[in-house]
PDB file of C-alpha atoms in Angstrom:
ATOM      1  CA  MET M   1      85.076  13.053 132.061  1.00 41.00           C
ATOM      2  CA  ALA M   2      85.746  10.848 129.066  1.00 40.00           C
ATOM      3  CA  ALA M   3      84.052   7.471 128.874  1.00 40.00           C
ATOM      4  CA  SER M   4      87.474   5.834 128.971  1.00 37.00           C
ATOM      5  CA  ASP M   5      88.135   7.461 132.359  1.00 48.00           C
ATOM      6  CA  ILE M   6      85.121   5.901 134.021  1.00 58.00           C
ATOM      7  CA  ARG M   7      86.102   2.959 136.209  1.00 67.00           C
ATOM      8  CA  PRO M   8      83.831  -0.054 135.697  1.00 79.00           C
ATOM      9  CA  LEU M   9      81.905  -0.943 138.833  1.00 92.00           C
ATOM     10  CA  PRO M  10      81.843  -4.661 139.706  1.00 93.00           C
ATOM     11  CA  PHE M  11      78.393  -4.309 141.293  1.00 98.00           C
ATOM     12  CA  GLY M  12      76.830  -1.561 139.165  1.00 97.00           C
ATOM     13  CA  SER M  13      75.604   1.816 140.420  1.00 98.00           C
ATOM     14  CA  LEU M  14      71.810   1.480 140.514  1.00 98.00           C
ATOM     15  CA  VAL M  15      71.171  -1.853 142.201  1.00 98.00           C
ATOM     16  CA  THR M  16      67.645  -2.979 143.005  1.00 98.00           C
ATOM     17  CA  ALA M  17      67.232  -5.429 145.870  1.00 98.00           C
ATOM     18  CA  MET M  18      64.661  -7.564 144.066  1.00 98.00           C
ATOM     19  CA  VAL M  19      61.465  -8.925 145.536  1.00 98.00           C
ATOM     20  CA  THR M  20      60.834 -12.612 144.929  1.00 98.00           C
ATOM     21  CA  PRO M  21      57.529 -13.049 143.077  1.00 98.00           C
ATOM     22  CA  PHE M  22      55.372 -15.954 144.213  1.00 98.00           C
ATOM     23  CA  THR M  23      52.461 -17.740 142.620  1.00 98.00           C
ATOM     24  CA  ALA M  24      49.034 -17.534 144.226  1.00 97.00           C
ATOM     25  CA  ASP M  25      49.799 -20.674 146.243  1.00 96.00           C
ATOM     26  CA  GLY M  26      53.130 -19.347 147.519  1.00 97.00           C
ATOM     27  CA  ALA M  27      55.610 -21.117 145.214  1.00 98.00           C
ATOM     28  CA  VAL M  28      58.467 -19.146 143.691  1.00 98.00           C
ATOM     29  CA  ASP M  29      57.342 -17.752 140.336  1.00 98.00           C
ATOM     30  CA  PHE M  30      60.492 -18.049 138.272  1.00 98.00           C
ATOM     31  CA  ASP M  31      58.901 -16.701 135.094  1.00 98.00           C
ATOM     32  CA  ALA M  32      57.713 -13.578 136.893  1.00 98.00           C
ATOM     33  CA  THR M  33      61.150 -13.222 138.485  1.00 98.00           C
ATOM     34  CA  ALA M  34      62.868 -13.286 135.093  1.00 98.00           C
ATOM     35  CA  ALA M  35      60.368 -10.805 133.651  1.00 98.00           C
ATOM     36  CA  LEU M  36      60.844  -8.432 136.595  1.00 98.00           C
ATOM     37  CA  ALA M  37      64.626  -8.635 136.259  1.00 98.00           C
ATOM     38  CA  VAL M  38      64.430  -7.788 132.566  1.00 98.00           C
ATOM     39  CA  ARG M  39      62.095  -4.863 133.233  1.00 98.00           C
ATOM     40  CA  LEU M  40      64.366  -3.436 135.917  1.00 98.00           C
ATOM     41  CA  VAL M  41      67.427  -3.662 133.697  1.00 98.00           C
ATOM     42  CA  GLU M  42      65.647  -2.148 130.713  1.00 98.00           C
ATOM     43  CA  ASP M  43      64.529   0.755 132.922  1.00 98.00           C
ATOM     44  CA  GLY M  44      68.056   1.489 134.133  1.00 98.00           C
ATOM     45  CA  CYS M  45      69.343  -0.948 136.743  1.00 98.00           C
ATOM     46  CA  ASP M  46      72.876  -2.200 136.181  1.00 97.00           C
ATOM     47  CA  GLY M  47      72.833  -4.471 139.215  1.00 98.00           C
ATOM     48  CA  LEU M  48      70.276  -6.710 140.911  1.00 98.00           C
ATOM     49  CA  VAL M  49      70.394  -8.324 144.340  1.00 98.00           C
ATOM     50  CA  VAL M  50      68.654 -11.696 144.273  1.00 98.00           C
ATOM     51  CA  SER M  51      67.453 -13.285 147.539  1.00 98.00           C
ATOM     52  CA  GLY M  52      68.293 -10.396 149.796  1.00 97.00           C
ATOM     53  CA  THR M  53      66.139  -9.115 152.636  1.00 97.00           C
ATOM     54  CA  THR M  54      63.556  -7.694 150.236  1.00 98.00           C
ATOM     55  CA  GLY M  55      63.625 -10.989 148.356  1.00 98.00           C
ATOM     56  CA  GLU M  56      62.399 -12.706 151.539  1.00 98.00           C
ATOM     57  CA  THR M  57      65.581 -14.717 151.758  1.00 98.00           C
ATOM     58  CA  SER M  58      64.709 -15.875 155.293  1.00 96.00           C
ATOM     59  CA  THR M  59      61.792 -17.927 153.950  1.00 98.00           C
ATOM     60  CA  LEU M  60      63.457 -19.300 150.819  1.00 98.00           C
ATOM     61  CA  GLU M  61      64.912 -22.792 150.669  1.00 98.00           C
ATOM     62  CA  ASP M  62      68.524 -23.169 149.551  1.00 98.00           C
ATOM     63  CA  GLN M  63      67.558 -24.788 146.255  1.00 98.00           C
ATOM     64  CA  GLU M  64      65.024 -22.025 145.581  1.00 98.00           C
ATOM     65  CA  LYS M  65      67.786 -19.477 146.086  1.00 98.00           C
ATOM     66  CA  GLU M  66      70.186 -21.266 143.768  1.00 98.00           C
ATOM     67  CA  ASP M  67      67.482 -21.561 141.134  1.00 98.00           C
ATOM     68  CA  LEU M  68      66.685 -17.858 141.492  1.00 98.00           C
ATOM     69  CA  PHE M  69      70.341 -16.941 141.006  1.00 98.00           C
ATOM     70  CA  ARG M  70      70.413 -19.051 137.846  1.00 98.00           C
ATOM     71  CA  VAL M  71      67.138 -17.718 136.436  1.00 98.00           C
ATOM     72  CA  VAL M  72      68.124 -14.080 136.893  1.00 98.00           C
ATOM     73  CA  ALA M  73      71.631 -14.683 135.527  1.00 98.00           C
ATOM     74  CA  GLU M  74      70.134 -16.294 132.438  1.00 98.00           C
ATOM     75  CA  ALA M  75      67.634 -13.438 132.039  1.00 98.00           C
ATOM     76  CA  VAL M  76      69.963 -10.437 132.369  1.00 98.00           C
ATOM     77  CA  GLY M  77      73.508 -11.818 132.486  1.00 90.00           C
ATOM     78  CA  GLY M  78      75.891  -9.573 130.599  1.00 93.00           C
ATOM     79  CA  ARG M  79      73.552  -6.592 130.892  1.00 96.00           C
ATOM     80  CA  ALA M  80      73.576  -6.193 134.675  1.00 98.00           C
ATOM     81  CA  LYS M  81      75.493  -7.598 137.614  1.00 98.00           C
ATOM     82  CA  VAL M  82      73.669 -10.423 139.377  1.00 98.00           C
ATOM     83  CA  ILE M  83      74.461 -10.181 143.084  1.00 98.00           C
ATOM     84  CA  ALA M  84      73.447 -13.241 145.068  1.00 98.00           C
ATOM     85  CA  GLY M  85      72.286 -12.812 148.637  1.00 98.00           C
ATOM     86  CA  THR M  86      74.302 -15.580 150.273  1.00 98.00           C
ATOM     87  CA  GLY M  87      74.805 -14.400 153.838  1.00 97.00           C
ATOM     88  CA  THR M  88      73.370 -16.175 156.872  1.00 97.00           C
ATOM     89  CA  ASN M  89      74.284 -16.232 160.561  1.00 96.00           C
ATOM     90  CA  HIS M  90      75.879 -19.667 160.113  1.00 97.00           C
ATOM     91  CA  THR M  91      79.321 -19.405 158.533  1.00 98.00           C
ATOM     92  CA  SER M  92      79.447 -22.856 156.948  1.00 98.00           C
ATOM     93  CA  HIS M  93      75.959 -22.314 155.526  1.00 98.00           C
ATOM     94  CA  SER M  94      77.084 -18.985 154.052  1.00 98.00           C
ATOM     95  CA  VAL M  95      80.090 -20.764 152.552  1.00 98.00           C
ATOM     96  CA  GLU M  96      77.777 -23.310 150.931  1.00 98.00           C
ATOM     97  CA  MET M  97      75.532 -20.574 149.537  1.00 98.00           C
ATOM     98  CA  ALA M  98      78.541 -18.729 148.116  1.00 98.00           C
ATOM     99  CA  GLN M  99      79.517 -21.881 146.246  1.00 98.00           C
ATOM    100  CA  ARG M 100      75.950 -22.408 145.032  1.00 98.00           C
ATOM    101  CA  ALA M 101      75.823 -18.808 143.781  1.00 98.00           C
ATOM    102  CA  GLN M 102      79.026 -19.234 141.806  1.00 98.00           C
ATOM    103  CA  ARG M 103      77.725 -22.482 140.322  1.00 98.00           C
ATOM    104  CA  ALA M 104      74.487 -20.744 139.316  1.00 98.00           C
ATOM    105  CA  GLY M 105      76.272 -18.011 137.393  1.00 98.00           C
ATOM    106  CA  ALA M 106      76.052 -15.044 139.774  1.00 98.00           C
ATOM    107  CA  ASP M 107      78.574 -12.243 139.289  1.00 98.00           C
ATOM    108  CA  ALA M 108      78.989 -11.336 142.953  1.00 98.00           C
ATOM    109  CA  GLN M 109      77.488 -11.838 146.381  1.00 98.00           C
ATOM    110  CA  LEU M 110      75.923  -9.732 149.105  1.00 98.00           C
ATOM    111  CA  VAL M 111      76.930 -11.004 152.541  1.00 98.00           C
ATOM    112  CA  VAL M 112      75.197  -9.665 155.623  1.00 98.00           C
ATOM    113  CA  THR M 113      76.700  -9.400 159.086  1.00 98.00           C
ATOM    114  CA  PRO M 114      75.879 -12.556 161.067  1.00 97.00           C
ATOM    115  CA  TYR M 115      72.572 -11.843 162.778  1.00 97.00           C
ATOM    116  CA  TYR M 116      71.157 -12.959 166.124  1.00 96.00           C
ATOM    117  CA  ASN M 117      74.445 -14.549 167.295  1.00 96.00           C
ATOM    118  CA  LYS M 118      75.975 -11.135 168.122  1.00 97.00           C
ATOM    119  CA  PRO M 119      79.603 -12.193 167.529  1.00 97.00           C
ATOM    120  CA  THR M 120      82.549 -10.046 168.562  1.00 98.00           C
ATOM    121  CA  GLN M 121      84.268  -7.950 165.914  1.00 98.00           C
ATOM    122  CA  ALA M 122      86.910 -10.675 165.681  1.00 98.00           C
ATOM    123  CA  GLY M 123      84.124 -13.137 164.876  1.00 98.00           C
ATOM    124  CA  VAL M 124      82.675 -10.776 162.263  1.00 98.00           C
ATOM    125  CA  LEU M 125      86.076 -10.495 160.619  1.00 98.00           C
ATOM    126  CA  ALA M 126      86.620 -14.272 160.627  1.00 98.00           C
ATOM    127  CA  HIS M 127      83.128 -14.886 159.221  1.00 98.00           C
ATOM    128  CA  PHE M 128      83.606 -12.617 156.217  1.00 98.00           C
ATOM    129  CA  ASP M 129      87.101 -13.920 155.550  1.00 98.00           C
ATOM    130  CA  ALA M 130      85.780 -17.501 155.535  1.00 98.00           C
ATOM    131  CA  VAL M 131      82.991 -16.669 153.082  1.00 98.00           C
ATOM    132  CA  ALA M 132      85.398 -14.753 150.856  1.00 98.00           C
ATOM    133  CA  ALA M 133      87.724 -17.757 150.691  1.00 98.00           C
ATOM    134  CA  ALA M 134      84.925 -20.115 149.656  1.00 97.00           C
ATOM    135  CA  SER M 135      84.393 -18.911 146.080  1.00 98.00           C
ATOM    136  CA  ASP M 136      85.721 -16.634 143.376  1.00 98.00           C
ATOM    137  CA  LEU M 137      82.803 -14.208 143.728  1.00 98.00           C
ATOM    138  CA  PRO M 138      83.567 -10.665 144.898  1.00 98.00           C
ATOM    139  CA  ILE M 139      81.734  -9.583 148.023  1.00 98.00           C
ATOM    140  CA  MET M 140      79.607  -6.604 148.933  1.00 98.00           C
ATOM    141  CA  ILE M 141      79.321  -6.506 152.711  1.00 98.00           C
ATOM    142  CA  TYR M 142      75.919  -5.563 154.096  1.00 98.00           C
ATOM    143  CA  ASP M 143      76.064  -3.607 157.364  1.00 98.00           C
ATOM    144  CA  ILE M 144      72.528  -3.265 158.788  1.00 97.00           C
ATOM    145  CA  PRO M 145      72.605  -3.350 162.590  1.00 97.00           C
ATOM    146  CA  GLY M 146      68.872  -2.670 162.844  1.00 95.00           C
ATOM    147  CA  ARG M 147      68.293  -6.199 161.541  1.00 95.00           C
ATOM    148  CA  THR M 148      71.445  -8.033 162.627  1.00 96.00           C
ATOM    149  CA  GLY M 149      71.739  -6.705 166.170  1.00 96.00           C
ATOM    150  CA  ILE M 150      75.326  -5.488 165.800  1.00 97.00           C
ATOM    151  CA  PRO M 151      77.153  -2.953 163.638  1.00 97.00           C
ATOM    152  CA  ILE M 152      80.416  -3.595 161.879  1.00 98.00           C
ATOM    153  CA  SER M 153      82.845  -1.211 163.563  1.00 98.00           C
ATOM    154  CA  THR M 154      84.679   1.200 161.311  1.00 97.00           C
ATOM    155  CA  GLU M 155      87.995  -0.341 162.338  1.00 98.00           C
ATOM    156  CA  THR M 156      86.750  -3.813 161.356  1.00 98.00           C
ATOM    157  CA  MET M 157      85.450  -2.497 158.038  1.00 98.00           C
ATOM    158  CA  ILE M 158      88.816  -0.950 157.254  1.00 98.00           C
ATOM    159  CA  ARG M 159      90.526  -4.276 158.039  1.00 98.00           C
ATOM    160  CA  LEU M 160      88.039  -6.194 155.886  1.00 98.00           C
ATOM    161  CA  ALA M 161      88.879  -3.907 152.973  1.00 98.00           C
ATOM    162  CA  ASP M 162      92.325  -5.523 152.867  1.00 98.00           C
ATOM    163  CA  ASN M 163      90.730  -8.773 151.688  1.00 98.00           C
ATOM    164  CA  PRO M 164      91.077  -8.764 147.872  1.00 98.00           C
ATOM    165  CA  LYS M 165      87.631 -10.325 147.398  1.00 98.00           C
ATOM    166  CA  ILE M 166      85.809  -7.762 149.551  1.00 98.00           C
ATOM    167  CA  LEU M 167      85.199  -4.872 147.182  1.00 98.00           C
ATOM    168  CA  ALA M 168      82.113  -3.056 148.381  1.00 98.00           C
ATOM    169  CA  LEU M 169      79.960  -2.038 151.332  1.00 98.00           C
ATOM    170  CA  LYS M 170      76.210  -1.592 151.447  1.00 98.00           C
ATOM    171  CA  ASP M 171      75.889   0.760 154.389  1.00 97.00           C
ATOM    172  CA  ALA M 172      72.495   0.767 156.104  1.00 97.00           C
ATOM    173  CA  LYS M 173      73.274   2.150 159.535  1.00 95.00           C
ATOM    174  CA  ALA M 174      72.803   5.833 158.659  1.00 94.00           C
ATOM    175  CA  ASP M 175      76.066   6.893 160.317  1.00 95.00           C
ATOM    176  CA  TYR M 176      77.543   9.571 158.078  1.00 96.00           C
ATOM    177  CA  ALA M 177      80.711   9.952 160.137  1.00 96.00           C
ATOM    178  CA  ALA M 178      81.403   6.214 159.975  1.00 96.00           C
ATOM    179  CA  VAL M 179      80.818   5.958 156.233  1.00 96.00           C
ATOM    180  CA  THR M 180      83.044   9.009 155.717  1.00 97.00           C
ATOM    181  CA  ARG M 181      85.894   7.247 157.512  1.00 97.00           C
ATOM    182  CA  VAL M 182      85.422   4.135 155.379  1.00 98.00           C
ATOM    183  CA  LEU M 183      85.441   6.217 152.197  1.00 98.00           C
ATOM    184  CA  ALA M 184      88.529   8.118 153.324  1.00 98.00           C
ATOM    185  CA  ASN M 185      90.520   5.085 154.430  1.00 98.00           C
ATOM    186  CA  THR M 186      89.644   2.293 151.976  1.00 98.00           C
ATOM    187  CA  ALA M 187      89.182   1.697 148.268  1.00 97.00           C
ATOM    188  CA  LEU M 188      85.804   0.057 148.830  1.00 98.00           C
ATOM    189  CA  ASP M 189      82.885   0.918 146.580  1.00 98.00           C
ATOM    190  CA  VAL M 190      80.317   2.180 149.069  1.00 98.00           C
ATOM    191  CA  TYR M 191      76.583   2.026 148.386  1.00 98.00           C
ATOM    192  CA  ALA M 192      73.764   3.755 150.203  1.00 98.00           C
ATOM    193  CA  GLY M 193      71.696   1.061 151.858  1.00 97.00           C
ATOM    194  CA  ASP M 194      68.916   3.507 152.724  1.00 97.00           C
ATOM    195  CA  ASP M 195      67.073   4.825 149.679  1.00 98.00           C
ATOM    196  CA  GLY M 196      66.617   8.293 151.140  1.00 97.00           C
ATOM    197  CA  LEU M 197      70.346   8.711 151.810  1.00 98.00           C
ATOM    198  CA  THR M 198      71.475   8.216 148.206  1.00 98.00           C
ATOM    199  CA  LEU M 199      72.205  11.922 147.747  1.00 98.00           C
ATOM    200  CA  PRO M 200      74.353  12.550 150.846  1.00 97.00           C
ATOM    201  CA  TRP M 201      76.167   9.216 150.601  1.00 98.00           C
ATOM    202  CA  MET M 202      77.067   9.749 146.928  1.00 98.00           C
ATOM    203  CA  ALA M 203      77.997  13.368 147.619  1.00 97.00           C
ATOM    204  CA  ALA M 204      80.590  12.000 150.045  1.00 96.00           C
ATOM    205  CA  GLY M 205      81.948   9.544 147.482  1.00 97.00           C
ATOM    206  CA  ALA M 206      79.660   6.513 147.423  1.00 98.00           C
ATOM    207  CA  VAL M 207      79.229   5.014 143.955  1.00 98.00           C
ATOM    208  CA  GLY M 208      75.518   4.204 144.047  1.00 98.00           C
ATOM    209  CA  VAL M 209      72.568   2.767 145.927  1.00 98.00           C
ATOM    210  CA  VAL M 210      71.123  -0.647 146.677  1.00 98.00           C
ATOM    211  CA  SER M 211      67.462   0.259 146.603  1.00 98.00           C
ATOM    212  CA  VAL M 212      64.024  -1.159 147.296  1.00 98.00           C
ATOM    213  CA  SER M 213      62.104   1.883 146.064  1.00 98.00           C
ATOM    214  CA  ALA M 214      63.830   1.602 142.696  1.00 98.00           C
ATOM    215  CA  HIS M 215      61.444  -1.266 141.940  1.00 98.00           C
ATOM    216  CA  VAL M 216      58.647   1.244 141.438  1.00 98.00           C
ATOM    217  CA  ALA M 217      60.635   4.334 140.351  1.00 98.00           C
ATOM    218  CA  THR M 218      63.545   2.879 138.418  1.00 98.00           C
ATOM    219  CA  VAL M 219      63.879   5.650 135.842  1.00 98.00           C
ATOM    220  CA  GLN M 220      63.885   8.362 138.503  1.00 98.00           C
ATOM    221  CA  PHE M 221      66.536   6.588 140.570  1.00 98.00           C
ATOM    222  CA  ARG M 222      68.649   6.105 137.443  1.00 98.00           C
ATOM    223  CA  SER M 223      68.445   9.850 136.834  1.00 98.00           C
ATOM    224  CA  LEU M 224      69.377  10.577 140.466  1.00 98.00           C
ATOM    225  CA  VAL M 225      72.427   8.326 140.420  1.00 98.00           C
ATOM    226  CA  ASP M 226      73.552   9.677 137.053  1.00 98.00           C
ATOM    227  CA  ALA M 227      73.155  13.290 138.167  1.00 98.00           C
ATOM    228  CA  LEU M 228      75.257  12.654 141.265  1.00 98.00           C
ATOM    229  CA  ALA M 229      77.915  10.781 139.291  1.00 96.00           C
ATOM    230  CA  ALA M 230      78.103  13.765 136.946  1.00 96.00           C
ATOM    231  CA  GLY M 231      78.387  16.225 139.829  1.00 96.00           C
ATOM    232  CA  ASP M 232      75.079  17.912 138.998  1.00 97.00           C
ATOM    233  CA  LEU M 233      73.969  18.549 142.564  1.00 97.00           C
ATOM    234  CA  ALA M 234      71.130  20.904 141.601  1.00 98.00           C
ATOM    235  CA  MET M 235      69.490  18.261 139.418  1.00 98.00           C
ATOM    236  CA  ALA M 236      70.166  15.547 141.996  1.00 98.00           C
ATOM    237  CA  ARG M 237      68.533  17.635 144.710  1.00 98.00           C
ATOM    238  CA  LYS M 238      65.461  18.171 142.536  1.00 98.00           C
ATOM    239  CA  ILE M 239      65.077  14.439 141.876  1.00 98.00           C
ATOM    240  CA  HIS M 240      65.776  13.640 145.525  1.00 98.00           C
ATOM    241  CA  PHE M 241      62.882  15.841 146.613  1.00 98.00           C
ATOM    242  CA  GLU M 242      60.585  14.331 143.977  1.00 98.00           C
ATOM    243  CA  LEU M 243      61.458  10.828 145.161  1.00 98.00           C
ATOM    244  CA  ASP M 244      61.059  11.581 148.867  1.00 98.00           C
ATOM    245  CA  PRO M 245      57.330  10.694 149.125  1.00 98.00           C
ATOM    246  CA  VAL M 246      57.884   7.555 147.036  1.00 98.00           C
ATOM    247  CA  VAL M 247      60.675   6.417 149.355  1.00 98.00           C
ATOM    248  CA  ARG M 248      58.456   7.136 152.363  1.00 98.00           C
ATOM    249  CA  ALA M 249      55.647   5.115 150.808  1.00 98.00           C
ATOM    250  CA  VAL M 250      57.843   2.098 150.183  1.00 98.00           C
ATOM    251  CA  MET M 251      60.101   2.157 153.210  1.00 98.00           C
ATOM    252  CA  THR M 252      58.470   3.687 156.287  1.00 97.00           C
ATOM    253  CA  HIS M 253      55.021   2.223 156.941  1.00 97.00           C
ATOM    254  CA  ILE M 254      55.161  -1.529 156.305  1.00 98.00           C
ATOM    255  CA  PRO M 255      58.064  -3.860 155.425  1.00 97.00           C
ATOM    256  CA  GLY M 256      59.641  -2.995 152.089  1.00 97.00           C
ATOM    257  CA  ALA M 257      59.045  -6.438 150.603  1.00 98.00           C
ATOM    258  CA  ILE M 258      55.320  -6.025 151.228  1.00 98.00           C
ATOM    259  CA  SER M 259      55.001  -2.449 150.030  1.00 98.00           C
ATOM    260  CA  ALA M 260      57.147  -2.993 146.930  1.00 98.00           C
ATOM    261  CA  LYS M 261      55.127  -6.040 145.868  1.00 98.00           C
ATOM    262  CA  HIS M 262      51.855  -4.274 146.526  1.00 97.00           C
ATOM    263  CA  ILE M 263      52.827  -1.208 144.483  1.00 97.00           C
ATOM    264  CA  LEU M 264      54.217  -3.376 141.689  1.00 98.00           C
ATOM    265  CA  ARG M 265      50.875  -5.150 141.571  1.00 97.00           C
ATOM    266  CA  MET M 266      49.074  -1.811 141.415  1.00 96.00           C
ATOM    267  CA  GLN M 267      51.383  -0.783 138.579  1.00 96.00           C
ATOM    268  CA  GLY M 268      50.490  -3.964 136.699  1.00 96.00           C
ATOM    269  CA  VAL M 269      54.018  -5.333 136.906  1.00 97.00           C
ATOM    270  CA  LEU M 270      53.214  -8.303 139.165  1.00 98.00           C
ATOM    271  CA  ALA M 271      50.108 -10.467 138.962  1.00 97.00           C
ATOM    272  CA  ASN M 272      49.814 -10.590 142.753  1.00 97.00           C
ATOM    273  CA  SER M 273      51.454  -9.315 145.927  1.00 97.00           C
ATOM    274  CA  VAL M 274      51.785 -12.659 147.733  1.00 98.00           C
ATOM    275  CA  VAL M 275      54.371 -12.823 150.513  1.00 98.00           C
ATOM    276  CA  ARG M 276      55.412 -15.717 152.727  1.00 98.00           C
ATOM    277  CA  LEU M 277      54.719 -15.951 156.431  1.00 98.00           C
ATOM    278  CA  PRO M 278      55.586 -14.399 158.768  1.00 98.00           C
ATOM    279  CA  LEU M 279      54.995 -11.507 156.341  1.00 98.00           C
ATOM    280  CA  VAL M 280      51.366 -10.907 155.414  1.00 97.00           C
ATOM    281  CA  GLU M 281      49.714  -8.624 152.909  1.00 93.00           C
ATOM    282  CA  PRO M 282      48.652  -5.203 154.192  1.00 95.00           C
ATOM    283  CA  THR M 283      45.199  -4.258 155.363  1.00 96.00           C
ATOM    284  CA  ALA M 284      43.347  -1.290 153.911  1.00 95.00           C
ATOM    285  CA  VAL M 285      44.184   0.718 157.046  1.00 97.00           C
ATOM    286  CA  GLU M 286      47.896  -0.097 156.725  1.00 97.00           C
ATOM    287  CA  MET M 287      47.832   0.989 153.089  1.00 96.00           C
ATOM    288  CA  GLU M 288      46.306   4.390 153.792  1.00 95.00           C
ATOM    289  CA  PRO M 289      49.584   6.199 154.578  1.00 97.00           C
ATOM    290  CA  VAL M 290      51.319   4.408 151.703  1.00 97.00           C
ATOM    291  CA  LEU M 291      48.678   5.661 149.274  1.00 96.00           C
ATOM    292  CA  ALA M 292      48.805   9.132 150.800  1.00 96.00           C
ATOM    293  CA  ASP M 293      52.554   9.347 150.210  1.00 97.00           C
ATOM    294  CA  LEU M 294      52.149   8.098 146.645  1.00 97.00           C
ATOM    295  CA  ALA M 295      49.432  10.691 146.065  1.00 96.00           C
ATOM    296  CA  GLU M 296      51.836  13.361 147.306  1.00 96.00           C
ATOM    297  CA  ALA M 297      54.220  12.144 144.597  1.00 95.00           C
ATOM    298  CA  GLY M 298      51.426  12.495 142.038  1.00 94.00           C
ATOM    299  CA  TRP M 299      50.646   8.784 141.837  1.00 92.00           C
ATOM    300  CA  ASP M 300      46.924   8.063 142.153  1.00 83.00           C
ATOM    301  CA  PHE M 301      46.188   4.527 143.318  1.00 71.00           C
ATOM    302  CA  SER M 302      43.217   5.525 145.438  1.00 61.00           C
ATOM    303  CA  ALA M 303      40.697   3.088 143.918  1.00 50.00           C
ATOM    304  CA  GLY M 304      40.821  -0.675 144.230  1.00 44.00           C
ATOM    305  CA  THR M 305      44.331  -0.855 145.585  1.00 40.00           C
ATOM    306  CA  THR M 306      43.975  -2.982 148.715  1.00 36.00           C
ATOM    307  CA  ARG M 307      42.907  -6.534 149.328  1.00 31.00           C
TER     308      ARG M 307
END
């Protein structure tokens, strides 16, 4: 395929859902955030989610979020898409955050299904339409029923695709049949929302992944996404298997925000692994399976790696 035939992606193809670095006393570390964003982009990310779940959005103040959007846009704007996590379970609050994100220079927004309220599908549709109307930013919808309490039905997703500002879906409900129907019946750019499902989702037609594990294995994830985009399934399968223990380490034992920060600290990327309550740093016992998975991947952090 010629370079001229490749359709530009408004959200990128390898998107890392960034952690939010904090100082030792728990304040947002904007300098560390900018440095992390630059590192991720230089290692292969063409999109970054700022203040998403992994960014501990639930414990960030609105002004902190807006400042984070601005800092990351200033650090990597023009080199990667800055996707602001604006969604809440309060529609007017989500509208406000969409407007703040546009003001701060974000390129797009990630909007999660309203959580806790458990609205009907009609309410889900009205919520996303209201947020879409509030700014000029294109939307990636985030469907993660394990956190929100409800899925977006396939029929609702197909209807949402008619909204000209809704361009993408981050699918994190691990329903291959549902994502196949969305791919077959809409023009949405679909992203794997589970790191370990990048290969099957892209094999079906997804354009990339929104990843947590890519924090610590950016180059490998870049190679995986590129191999799949090129149709090189043999190479993609090889990389997928190599990444499997890394994904398990980051995603299956403790919350991803905690594990990603801890591993980044062990890699020397972050000065600390501070998280905000109700998250807490892991104990040595909790880190044992994480370290075992990393060792399986050939990463040796066996000495001095826990608090």
